[in-house]
Amino acid sequence: MVLQKRLEYGFNGYQMPSMPRASRSARRSSMRKNVENNQLCAFELLATVAGKLLQERESSSSSNVSMRTPPGIGKDVSKQEIKGVVKNVNPVKVEQFDQVHCDDNASTSSLSLQAHHKDLALSAPHGLDESIITNPYRSEKFGCHDDTVSTVSGNTIGKLYDGIDNEGYPGLNKSYEGDVGIVEGKMEPESRGISSTPKRTMSDPCISGNFVNMGNSSLKVLLCRDPLPHGSFSQSCDRMKGTSQDGDDNSFGCNQTRTMNSKTLRTLPRIGDRRIRKLFASKYWRVAPNLKERELSNDGDMKPFFSHKRPFYTRERSHRNFTLKRRRTFEPSLAATSYRRIDSELSGPRIKGNAFGPKLTKHGGNVALSSVSGPDSSFNSKDSQVKLSIKSFKIPELFIEIPENATVGSLKRTVKEAVTAILEGGLCVGVLIQGKKVKDDAKTLLQTGICKDNKLDGLGFELEPNSTNLSPLCSETLPFLLPCDSSRAQSRYSAMSALNPGTSDSSLNPPEMITNTETSSETNLALVPIPSDMSVDKLVPNSRALVDVPSSNAEPLAVVSLHSKSKRAELVQRRTRRPFSVSEVEALVQAVEKLGTGRWRDVKIRSFDAAKHRTYVDLKDKWKTLVHTARISPQQRRGEPVPQELLDRVLSAHAYWSHQQTKQQLSLQTDSLGI
DNA sequence: CTTAGGG
DNA sequence: CCCTAAG
């Protein structure tokens, strides 16, 4: 009776959509096993190089002496000069190369700028009035890297930033495109030298990153890479239109845009995703899973409006299953972008002035490509030796998470450890020509086109983490996705509040981000504040080194630990609490009324697709609490009061679906018995 | 990955 | 919200 009554409440005449659910298996991918066994390719080589570098750093104080033929590299056939690994040691050093740079200025410089800008964006999205960013290019040009410093005003940065966000690199498009072209195999007359490198990087939203966690002296490093098609980067940025930060109020009704976004986003990072998850317990990941992609076409059908004439929603699922592979990638949004780079540690003090060195450290690049100076044809030697100058290698991205109260010294140590760990973990060197990876190691340089007579324009090298030790990490979207400009690079280096009992979430003390562009000449650790979705595109005028991150953004980071040493640190910070708003409840109720209580994934997609911080589990939980809430007396309820009307609907729907469920079960039983 | 439930 | 067992 009661049930009946309830049903009447909101289900008058409502026909239960009897749609068989797609079998779960259908969505399941059997290919779980991963190739985690990548062999350590040039591990040794790199280790050697790394070692060298480290040594050099320690020993060489000011001399920008370039390393000569590091063991293992180009010893035989080609003679290479590795000026710096991981960091640009010093562009100025070799005239010849500089020459090249200058010549290329037209194109290179813009390119560099791009990269540069990107970096800026990454590292100092917020007020930068006073930030000083060295412009490597300049330095290079003038040969006085250390002295020439250009100051970029916050505005400028902001603009750059915006430009980046918009996919374009205003004013830089030309070169950018050129790059892309190269990547695609097209060679542009103009691009040469470092071109290939930068583009590669840029086009690789996927970031390879290392996450270093310092809390508790734990060191967590995570490397990830995930090659993405160029262009994804920019696209990856969410451009959710007009969605509230929460996505709360806009959760419904605007699927279209959202869909596109999600789709796009989802395309981004991925490889790492699963892998990582697998490797590490889910507890390490705190990002809300992104549901699978949806079809645009579904949007119409999916309209959340509760109506009797509901369209064939049924198709939705199956369709979706085929077309879209759902992906819980890290949200691209940030994902893609949140990468910090730490190229410094290794190069030590000398990098000063090179913080934003020519090396295009685009974040996002899964591999840090360093710029290879493609020696011009003019730079040939007499014999058939191929001379290469590798200006720098960028180490895979690192993520560092360190408590605010940590000391600078510990920060340094952490970074160092992280870098060391990476190097020790093994790196592989990849060779790219025209942006394409040369896979056949057996080929001779000549065969590959790397010969003195050739312009080595398209030649590039990249360092890649040894996949054995890392997991590609695609950052998940920040839970709080930024509506329109999430595209901007962001990273989170948040202090783990969990480690600081005294100041945890509730303390309203948001972890602070360190934006450090000038902190030390030693480290170019560019920490980027996480833009809060709340204050989306505003640059905080006076925030310089430290940026407050709204506590609401203090979402946990994805941290992976490679070192067993940190156990406690593994405890991930709990997600910040985000009470459901009435509108969200409304959306939830509506969705459940329509879909039932056993299809949270669909509910999520239907009404909360844009709310990245609401997982289907969250929705399920919320429903659970709603039901509970509806049953208790109003006096016992807490939090934002939910309209009684909604609660009534909750009860009705709950009753209805429970009934359906039992009914279904009965029929099943009957069936099996009957047969 | 999703569900369903307990904590 | 988290964590997990199941599927």
XYZ file of C-alpha atoms (C1' of nucleotides) in Angstrom:
689
model
C 0.000 0.000 0.000
C 2.599 2.314 0.985
C 4.410 1.548 -2.061
C 1.470 2.232 -4.128
C 1.045 5.503 -2.582
C 4.529 6.459 -3.162
C 4.436 5.516 -6.651
C 1.645 7.759 -7.294
C 3.639 10.536 -6.129
C 5.840 10.905 -8.969
C 5.358 8.018 -11.139
C 1.924 8.391 -12.354
C 1.674 6.522 -15.459
C 5.312 6.301 -15.683
C 6.335 3.369 -17.622
C 9.267 1.679 -16.532
C 11.805 1.595 -19.119
C 12.607 -1.940 -19.377
C 15.823 -1.857 -20.972
C 18.097 -4.658 -20.613
C 21.361 -3.568 -19.517
C 24.249 -4.181 -21.587
C 26.294 -6.855 -20.208
C 29.105 -5.592 -18.356
C 31.454 -7.777 -20.075
C 30.781 -6.008 -23.226
C 32.326 -2.946 -21.869
C 35.093 -4.675 -20.363
C 38.341 -4.734 -21.976
C 40.164 -7.864 -21.664
C 43.400 -6.352 -22.428
C 44.471 -5.431 -19.096
C 47.821 -6.795 -19.139
C 50.204 -4.209 -19.867
C 53.485 -4.002 -21.201
C 55.123 -3.087 -18.146
C 58.158 -4.773 -19.094
C 59.820 -2.465 -21.260
C 63.315 -3.127 -21.197
C 65.760 -0.706 -20.144
C 66.985 0.442 -23.350
C 69.604 2.938 -23.099
C 69.519 2.756 -19.500
C 73.131 2.427 -19.157
C 73.781 5.127 -21.504
C 71.615 7.460 -19.711
C 72.814 6.476 -16.415
C 76.187 7.324 -17.580
C 75.138 10.595 -18.890
C 73.260 11.347 -15.815
C 76.156 10.482 -13.747
C 78.264 12.733 -15.778
C 75.948 15.493 -15.393
C 75.720 15.143 -11.778
C 79.379 15.132 -11.551
C 79.641 18.049 -13.704
C 77.216 19.916 -11.712
C 79.144 19.377 -8.659
C 82.470 20.085 -10.048
C 81.981 22.687 -12.585
C 81.162 25.855 -10.980
C 80.911 28.384 -13.623
C 82.342 26.900 -16.641
C 79.836 26.074 -19.137
C 81.933 23.501 -20.534
C 80.069 21.184 -22.586
C 80.417 17.594 -22.142
C 82.189 15.865 -24.769
C 81.259 12.629 -26.083
C 79.841 11.028 -23.164
C 80.570 7.443 -22.982
C 78.308 5.416 -24.963
C 77.049 8.159 -27.059
C 78.117 8.717 -30.495
C 81.383 7.329 -29.702
C 81.745 5.556 -32.860
C 80.022 6.901 -35.748
C 78.968 10.207 -34.716
C 80.499 12.645 -32.573
C 78.152 14.473 -30.474
C 78.401 17.169 -28.140
C 76.123 16.960 -25.368
C 76.055 20.208 -23.821
C 73.628 19.458 -21.260
C 71.406 16.827 -20.306
C 68.284 17.613 -18.694
C 69.127 21.131 -18.694
C 70.523 23.407 -21.123
C 73.795 24.010 -19.948
C 74.591 26.919 -21.866
C 73.619 27.966 -25.191
C 76.217 30.489 -25.423
C 79.006 28.208 -25.284
C 79.279 27.045 -28.688
C 79.338 29.669 -31.210
C 78.457 27.516 -33.993
C 75.334 26.536 -32.446
C 74.470 29.866 -31.365
C 74.927 30.883 -34.796
C 72.355 28.522 -35.782
C 70.018 29.868 -33.323
C 70.467 33.298 -34.494
C 69.924 32.386 -38.002
C 66.853 30.702 -37.154
C 65.673 33.354 -35.103
C 62.891 34.138 -37.276
C 61.413 30.837 -36.862
C 63.177 29.402 -34.005
C 62.668 32.222 -31.850
C 59.042 32.165 -32.177
C 59.109 28.620 -31.567
C 61.091 29.027 -28.601
C 58.832 31.638 -27.484
C 56.037 29.378 -27.673
C 57.654 26.962 -25.592
C 58.694 29.623 -23.454
C 55.335 30.933 -23.072
C 54.036 27.706 -22.330
C 56.396 27.414 -19.635
C 55.409 30.648 -18.340
C 51.944 29.718 -18.418
C 52.693 26.634 -16.648
C 54.805 28.005 -14.113
C 53.297 31.247 -13.458
C 49.770 31.528 -14.391
C 48.981 33.797 -11.667
C 50.073 37.188 -11.048
C 53.420 37.628 -12.342
C 53.838 41.198 -12.090
C 57.026 40.691 -10.556
C 57.972 37.487 -11.931
C 61.045 37.528 -13.772
C 61.382 35.208 -16.470
C 64.465 34.817 -18.277
C 64.202 34.659 -21.846
C 66.560 32.191 -23.099
C 66.285 33.321 -26.515
C 67.476 36.583 -25.793
C 70.239 35.263 -23.941
C 71.189 33.143 -26.691
C 71.141 35.847 -29.104
C 73.290 38.039 -27.176
C 75.423 35.506 -25.752
C 74.865 36.611 -22.291
C 72.359 34.315 -20.961
C 72.909 35.227 -17.480
C 72.572 38.831 -17.841
C 69.890 39.201 -20.221
C 66.715 38.801 -18.535
C 63.492 39.821 -19.774
C 60.722 40.573 -17.554
C 57.363 39.507 -18.462
C 54.527 41.234 -16.992
C 51.607 39.490 -15.642
C 49.519 40.758 -18.396
C 51.737 39.487 -20.948
C 51.728 36.198 -19.415
C 48.115 36.220 -19.086
C 47.804 36.855 -22.684
C 50.141 34.242 -23.600
C 48.318 32.022 -21.452
C 45.125 32.735 -23.038
C 46.553 32.242 -26.332
C 47.698 28.927 -25.382
C 44.450 28.051 -24.016
C 42.843 28.789 -27.165
C 44.801 26.337 -28.932
C 46.505 28.846 -30.754
C 49.611 30.430 -30.162
C 48.759 33.832 -31.162
C 51.468 35.339 -33.008
C 53.191 32.137 -32.925
C 50.940 30.196 -34.954
C 53.112 30.230 -37.786
C 55.872 28.484 -36.232
C 53.658 26.347 -34.312
C 51.998 25.113 -37.320
C 55.228 24.603 -38.894
C 56.060 22.394 -36.138
C 53.000 20.504 -36.432
C 53.668 20.071 -39.964
C 56.867 18.531 -39.189
C 55.385 16.295 -36.782
C 53.136 15.120 -39.366
C 55.891 14.507 -41.622
C 55.810 17.648 -43.540
C 58.871 19.566 -43.553
C 58.762 23.207 -43.496
C 61.526 25.026 -44.971
C 61.566 27.290 -42.157
C 61.665 25.001 -39.325
C 64.869 23.576 -38.470
C 67.067 23.033 -35.629
C 65.172 22.638 -32.556
C 61.974 22.756 -34.281
C 61.292 19.174 -34.256
C 61.816 18.933 -30.682
C 59.597 21.582 -29.519
C 56.787 20.591 -31.524
C 56.926 17.171 -30.445
C 56.754 18.286 -27.038
C 54.075 20.693 -27.562
C 51.998 18.350 -29.358
C 52.226 15.930 -26.698
C 49.797 16.821 -24.159
C 50.440 13.747 -22.590
C 52.694 14.322 -20.081
C 55.213 12.336 -18.680
C 55.528 13.228 -15.242
C 57.076 12.254 -12.167
C 55.445 12.760 -9.017
C 57.483 13.244 -6.099
C 55.986 13.158 -2.829
C 57.833 14.461 -0.051
C 55.569 14.187 2.785
C 56.997 11.998 5.380
C 60.105 12.006 3.528
C 58.520 9.769 1.166
C 59.462 10.036 -2.299
C 57.083 9.196 -4.919
C 57.921 9.338 -8.421
C 55.775 8.716 -11.219
C 56.591 8.914 -14.774
C 54.172 8.747 -17.412
C 54.024 9.237 -20.945
C 51.387 9.149 -23.377
C 51.820 10.350 -26.746
C 49.036 12.357 -27.938
C 48.283 13.620 -31.214
C 49.401 17.051 -31.494
C 46.800 19.510 -30.984
C 45.230 17.550 -28.373
C 46.834 19.548 -25.873
C 44.985 22.572 -26.585
C 41.908 20.743 -27.204
C 42.175 18.919 -24.151
C 41.560 21.926 -22.294
C 38.146 21.954 -21.286
C 36.158 24.528 -22.641
C 33.128 23.853 -20.802
C 30.989 26.626 -21.430
C 29.297 28.358 -18.792
C 29.398 25.621 -16.438
C 29.641 26.526 -12.974
C 32.702 25.466 -11.310
C 30.880 22.783 -9.700
C 29.010 21.867 -12.611
C 26.265 21.658 -10.197
C 23.724 23.770 -11.709
C 24.681 23.075 -15.117
C 24.854 19.507 -14.801
C 21.844 19.036 -16.731
C 20.718 20.454 -19.846
C 23.897 21.283 -21.473
C 25.172 18.047 -22.521
C 26.141 19.028 -25.834
C 28.960 21.122 -24.978
C 29.963 18.991 -22.292
C 29.962 16.053 -24.366
C 32.317 17.495 -26.699
C 34.536 18.368 -23.986
C 34.542 15.154 -22.353
C 35.114 13.470 -25.483
C 37.939 15.524 -26.372
C 39.330 15.312 -23.066
C 39.036 11.760 -22.851
C 41.046 11.362 -25.813
C 43.944 12.771 -24.176
C 45.790 10.895 -21.753
C 45.181 7.431 -21.494
C 47.703 4.881 -21.655
C 48.859 5.738 -18.330
C 45.627 5.816 -16.798
C 44.836 2.313 -16.520
C 48.223 1.267 -16.009
C 48.652 3.394 -13.116
C 45.505 2.457 -11.605
C 46.400 -1.002 -11.857
C 49.703 -0.580 -10.416
C 48.539 1.379 -7.585
C 45.587 0.925 -5.525
C 42.726 3.075 -6.283
C 43.315 4.840 -3.149
C 46.034 6.696 -4.751
C 43.869 8.211 -7.261
C 41.629 10.760 -6.212
C 40.207 12.005 -9.265
C 36.777 11.391 -10.193
C 36.509 8.973 -12.897
C 35.389 10.239 -16.050
C 32.737 8.333 -17.479
C 32.866 7.026 -20.783
C 32.393 9.140 -23.676
C 29.173 9.829 -25.085
C 27.902 10.380 -28.384
C 26.806 13.695 -29.386
C 23.812 12.267 -30.875
C 22.779 10.955 -27.626
C 22.530 14.235 -26.144
C 19.241 14.948 -27.498
C 17.873 11.785 -26.273
C 19.453 12.090 -23.069
C 17.733 15.141 -22.085
C 17.088 14.694 -18.554
C 13.623 15.855 -18.673
C 11.339 13.495 -17.220
C 8.770 12.769 -19.743
C 6.636 9.928 -20.704
C 7.648 9.951 -24.195
C 11.078 9.140 -23.582
C 13.148 8.364 -26.487
C 14.923 5.202 -26.993
C 17.279 5.694 -24.350
C 18.054 2.134 -24.571
C 20.148 2.587 -27.503
C 22.282 4.835 -25.674
C 24.138 2.345 -23.841
C 24.887 -0.062 -26.507
C 25.720 2.595 -28.836
C 27.960 4.122 -26.444
C 29.617 0.961 -25.769
C 30.694 0.603 -29.222
C 31.548 3.977 -30.114
C 33.099 5.121 -27.081
C 35.481 3.449 -25.037
C 34.957 4.906 -21.777
C 37.894 6.254 -20.272
C 38.629 7.464 -16.997
C 41.472 9.331 -18.009
C 42.735 11.798 -15.896
C 41.041 14.603 -16.841
C 42.700 16.058 -19.451
C 42.086 19.216 -18.312
C 44.603 19.437 -16.149
C 45.621 16.762 -16.968
C 47.151 17.560 -19.764
C 48.505 20.369 -18.465
C 49.413 20.030 -15.121
C 52.825 19.233 -15.305
C 55.525 20.810 -13.740
C 58.861 20.639 -14.829
C 61.862 20.455 -12.944
C 64.610 20.565 -15.168
C 66.857 22.012 -12.920
C 68.272 19.965 -10.329
C 70.630 18.376 -12.546
C 72.093 21.303 -14.075
C 72.711 22.964 -10.905
C 73.402 26.513 -10.348
C 74.452 27.236 -13.685
C 71.157 26.991 -15.119
C 70.515 30.216 -13.792
C 69.197 32.257 -16.505
C 68.206 29.266 -18.341
C 65.303 28.456 -16.402
C 63.220 28.743 -19.374
C 65.872 27.784 -21.562
C 65.564 27.165 -25.092
C 64.745 23.818 -24.389
C 61.260 23.776 -24.931
C 60.062 22.210 -22.044
C 56.676 21.999 -22.905
C 55.050 20.269 -20.455
C 52.854 18.004 -21.858
C 55.385 16.503 -23.891
C 55.652 13.148 -22.698
C 59.092 13.146 -23.446
C 61.070 15.938 -22.861
C 62.649 16.552 -25.912
C 65.427 18.628 -25.809
C 66.212 20.752 -28.487
C 68.613 19.468 -30.796
C 70.338 22.023 -32.536
C 70.286 20.972 -35.932
C 73.543 22.032 -36.966
C 73.268 23.764 -40.122
C 74.821 22.374 -43.080
C 77.458 24.850 -42.486
C 78.437 23.081 -39.462
C 79.918 20.135 -41.058
C 83.215 18.697 -40.591
C 85.496 17.202 -43.030
C 85.136 13.559 -42.417
C 82.071 11.572 -42.518
C 81.437 12.150 -38.940
C 78.118 13.374 -37.981
C 78.278 16.082 -35.523
C 75.390 16.736 -33.394
C 74.825 19.073 -30.687
C 72.268 18.159 -28.227
C 71.535 21.253 -26.441
C 69.637 19.744 -23.724
C 67.530 16.984 -22.658
C 64.654 17.542 -20.614
C 64.008 15.008 -18.046
C 60.625 13.556 -17.841
C 58.279 15.622 -15.887
C 58.232 15.443 -12.243
C 55.541 16.094 -9.862
C 56.353 17.072 -6.476
C 54.185 17.189 -3.579
C 55.619 18.621 -0.528
C 54.242 20.005 2.640
C 54.278 23.690 2.970
C 56.274 23.539 6.005
C 58.995 21.627 4.403
C 62.237 23.389 4.138
C 63.821 24.542 1.016
C 66.533 22.148 1.726
C 64.175 19.285 1.852
C 62.624 20.478 -1.321
C 65.933 20.414 -2.985
C 66.621 17.047 -1.683
C 63.341 15.819 -2.825
C 63.841 17.068 -6.244
C 67.201 15.602 -6.358
C 65.957 12.313 -5.210
C 63.248 12.377 -7.673
C 65.541 13.107 -10.485
C 67.953 10.569 -9.348
C 65.251 8.050 -9.055
C 64.196 8.732 -12.520
C 67.593 8.394 -13.876
C 68.239 5.335 -11.947
C 65.017 3.930 -13.019
C 66.317 3.927 -16.442
C 65.720 6.112 -19.319
C 65.643 5.445 -22.914
C 66.791 7.674 -25.590
C 64.743 7.907 -28.631
C 65.769 9.340 -31.902
C 63.363 11.224 -33.975
C 63.595 12.364 -37.443
C 61.129 14.794 -38.636
C 59.241 14.099 -35.595
C 59.087 10.459 -36.258
C 60.639 7.982 -34.093
C 63.291 5.912 -35.560
C 62.521 2.488 -34.436
C 65.006 0.459 -36.221
C 68.072 0.560 -34.179
C 69.941 -1.398 -36.690
C 69.881 1.221 -39.300
C 72.911 3.211 -39.837
C 72.845 6.862 -39.494
C 73.359 7.152 -43.136
C 70.412 5.023 -43.866
C 68.378 6.978 -41.564
C 69.388 10.153 -43.097
C 71.553 11.338 -40.346
C 74.603 12.248 -42.170
C 76.743 15.203 -42.458
C 75.375 16.245 -45.728
C 71.966 16.352 -44.461
C 70.512 19.030 -42.577
C 69.772 17.516 -39.352
C 66.917 19.709 -38.872
C 64.472 17.128 -38.109
C 66.693 15.207 -35.892
C 65.696 15.022 -32.359
C 66.355 13.058 -29.306
C 64.133 12.387 -26.514
C 64.442 10.932 -23.166
C 61.845 8.620 -22.123
C 61.453 7.053 -18.848
C 61.967 3.469 -18.768
C 58.512 2.219 -18.916
C 59.376 -0.510 -16.624
C 59.516 1.831 -13.829
C 56.917 4.215 -14.543
C 53.500 4.539 -15.209
C 52.200 6.926 -17.514
C 50.297 9.289 -15.670
C 47.817 11.298 -17.248
C 46.671 13.539 -14.823
C 43.198 13.223 -14.164
C 41.183 16.099 -14.565
C 41.172 18.150 -11.679
C 38.082 17.480 -9.976
C 37.210 20.947 -10.197
C 37.369 21.487 -13.728
C 37.655 24.825 -14.963
C 34.991 25.636 -17.264
C 36.601 27.488 -19.965
C 40.145 27.733 -19.351
C 41.024 24.634 -17.802
C 43.280 24.411 -20.642
C 45.758 26.391 -18.986
C 48.431 24.526 -17.548
C 48.041 23.719 -14.068
C 49.674 21.573 -11.729
C 49.193 20.817 -8.284
C 51.780 20.717 -5.806
C 49.827 20.618 -2.838
C 50.940 20.000 0.497
C 49.383 16.973 1.754
C 47.152 18.191 4.329
C 46.751 14.733 5.455
C 50.182 14.938 6.709
C 49.416 17.941 8.660
C 46.749 16.966 10.981
C 46.584 20.381 12.346
C 45.681 21.895 9.129
C 43.603 19.706 7.147
C 40.873 20.372 4.785
C 38.582 21.775 7.214
C 41.056 24.232 8.334
C 40.353 26.301 5.374
C 43.943 26.484 4.877
C 44.435 25.649 1.415
C 47.658 24.194 0.588
C 49.827 26.656 -0.938
C 51.336 26.312 -4.166
C 54.657 27.441 -4.814
C 55.176 29.247 -7.896
C 58.697 29.505 -8.227
C 60.444 30.987 -11.015
C 63.113 32.655 -9.303
C 63.452 30.920 -6.166
C 66.753 29.600 -6.648
C 69.153 29.743 -9.305
C 69.678 26.198 -8.704
C 66.413 24.838 -9.384
C 64.158 25.799 -11.993
C 61.574 24.075 -10.272
C 58.660 25.742 -11.645
C 55.781 25.043 -9.580
C 52.570 26.058 -10.867
C 49.758 26.966 -8.763
C 46.642 25.264 -9.448
C 44.266 27.628 -10.773
C 41.221 27.402 -8.847
C 38.146 27.030 -10.731
C 36.630 29.613 -8.626
C 38.834 32.295 -9.709
C 39.211 31.107 -13.036
C 40.876 33.421 -15.172
C 41.908 35.963 -12.905
C 45.439 36.405 -12.362
C 46.141 37.078 -8.885
C 47.922 40.285 -8.985
C 49.963 40.076 -6.005
C 50.630 36.550 -5.678
C 53.994 35.794 -6.632
C 55.651 32.911 -5.210
C 52.852 31.583 -3.309
C 49.455 31.132 -4.479
C 46.682 30.148 -2.338
C 44.604 27.481 -3.532
C 41.105 27.476 -2.390
C 40.565 24.676 -0.107
C 37.876 23.465 -2.297
C 40.505 22.699 -4.743
C 42.590 20.846 -2.442
C 41.857 17.718 -4.169
C 44.135 14.947 -3.728
C 46.773 14.297 -6.134
C 47.490 11.258 -7.873
C 50.535 9.987 -6.374
C 52.336 6.952 -7.102
C 55.058 5.686 -5.097
C 57.880 3.859 -6.520
C 59.670 3.632 -3.357
C 58.325 1.505 -0.740
C 59.794 3.768 1.725
C 56.844 5.942 2.055
C 54.034 4.063 3.427
C 52.152 6.500 5.326
C 52.459 9.000 2.634
C 50.556 6.695 0.520
C 47.518 7.573 2.346
C 45.930 9.793 0.028
C 44.349 12.872 1.030
C 40.706 12.545 1.297
C 38.705 14.325 -1.275
C 37.292 17.488 -0.098
C 33.750 17.316 0.839
C 31.370 18.781 -1.597
C 27.861 18.736 -0.436
C 25.281 18.244 -3.060
C 23.404 21.291 -3.901
C 19.698 21.230 -4.251
C 20.005 21.460 -7.945
C 22.254 18.504 -7.969
C 19.838 16.592 -5.882
C 17.154 17.546 -8.251
C 19.145 16.290 -11.136
C 19.926 13.129 -9.346
C 16.364 12.474 -8.467
C 15.280 13.102 -11.950
C 17.836 10.787 -13.350
C 17.064 8.056 -10.938
C 13.413 8.352 -11.590
C 14.158 7.640 -15.097
C 16.962 5.207 -14.908
C 16.480 3.445 -11.733
C 18.766 2.796 -8.859
C 21.076 0.344 -10.355
C 22.567 2.274 -13.113
C 24.710 4.838 -11.551
C 27.029 5.043 -14.375
C 24.223 6.065 -16.599
C 22.941 8.475 -14.071
C 26.285 10.015 -13.956
C 26.452 10.346 -17.644
C 23.023 11.599 -17.933
C 23.057 14.269 -15.397
C 26.478 14.695 -14.052
C 28.674 14.251 -16.928
C 29.993 17.665 -16.483
C 30.486 17.396 -12.826
C 33.821 15.849 -12.810
C 33.943 15.603 -9.133
C 30.877 13.461 -8.888
C 31.531 9.904 -9.594
C 28.834 7.424 -10.031
C 29.760 6.045 -6.719
C 29.194 9.439 -5.282
C 25.822 9.549 -6.854
C 24.971 6.201 -5.547
C 26.046 7.234 -2.119
C 24.111 10.390 -2.340
C 21.055 8.515 -3.266
C 21.563 6.327 -0.309
C 21.747 9.292 1.968
C 18.829 10.905 0.305
C 16.715 7.936 0.958
C 17.834 7.974 4.482
C 17.238 11.647 4.779
C 13.792 11.320 3.428
C 12.978 8.847 6.075
C 14.110 10.759 9.027
C 12.416 13.674 10.537
C 13.239 17.070 9.214
C 14.708 17.967 12.533
C 17.249 15.312 12.213
C 18.413 16.423 8.876
C 21.489 18.408 8.503
C 23.051 20.491 5.918
C 21.337 22.364 3.238
C 17.725 21.425 3.499
C 16.411 19.492 0.625
C 12.953 20.425 -0.468
C 10.441 18.016 0.811
C 9.152 17.625 -2.635
C 12.405 16.170 -3.717
C 12.585 13.906 -0.788
C 9.193 12.632 -1.593
C 10.273 11.915 -5.059
C 13.250 10.140 -3.686
C 11.081 7.868 -1.678
C 8.785 7.266 -4.560
C 11.510 6.461 -6.924
C 13.268 4.368 -4.421
C 10.159 2.407 -3.724
C 9.360 2.079 -7.326
C 12.708 0.835 -8.347
C 13.044 -1.416 -5.424
C 9.858 -2.945 -6.438
C 10.993 -3.343 -9.944
C 14.080 -4.933 -8.772
C 12.401 -7.507 -6.682
C 10.009 -8.119 -9.435
C 12.774 -8.708 -11.807
C 14.451 -11.038 -9.478
C 11.362 -12.990 -9.034
C 10.866 -13.346 -12.686
C 14.367 -14.472 -13.073
C 13.918 -17.059 -10.463
C 10.748 -18.159 -12.022
C 12.406 -18.373 -15.304
C 15.196 -20.500 -14.209
C 12.915 -22.682 -12.253
C 10.389 -22.885 -14.932
C 12.860 -24.131 -17.386
C 35.071 -0.824 -14.862
C 30.581 -1.046 -12.322
C 27.651 -2.308 -8.653
C 26.328 -2.781 -4.159
C 27.131 -2.280 0.480
C 29.505 -1.640 4.698
C 32.315 1.688 7.205
C 33.471 9.903 1.254
C 36.201 5.705 1.328
C 37.023 0.875 0.591
C 36.057 -3.479 -1.370
C 34.138 -7.668 -2.862
C 31.827 -9.328 -6.830
C 30.645 -9.646 -11.251
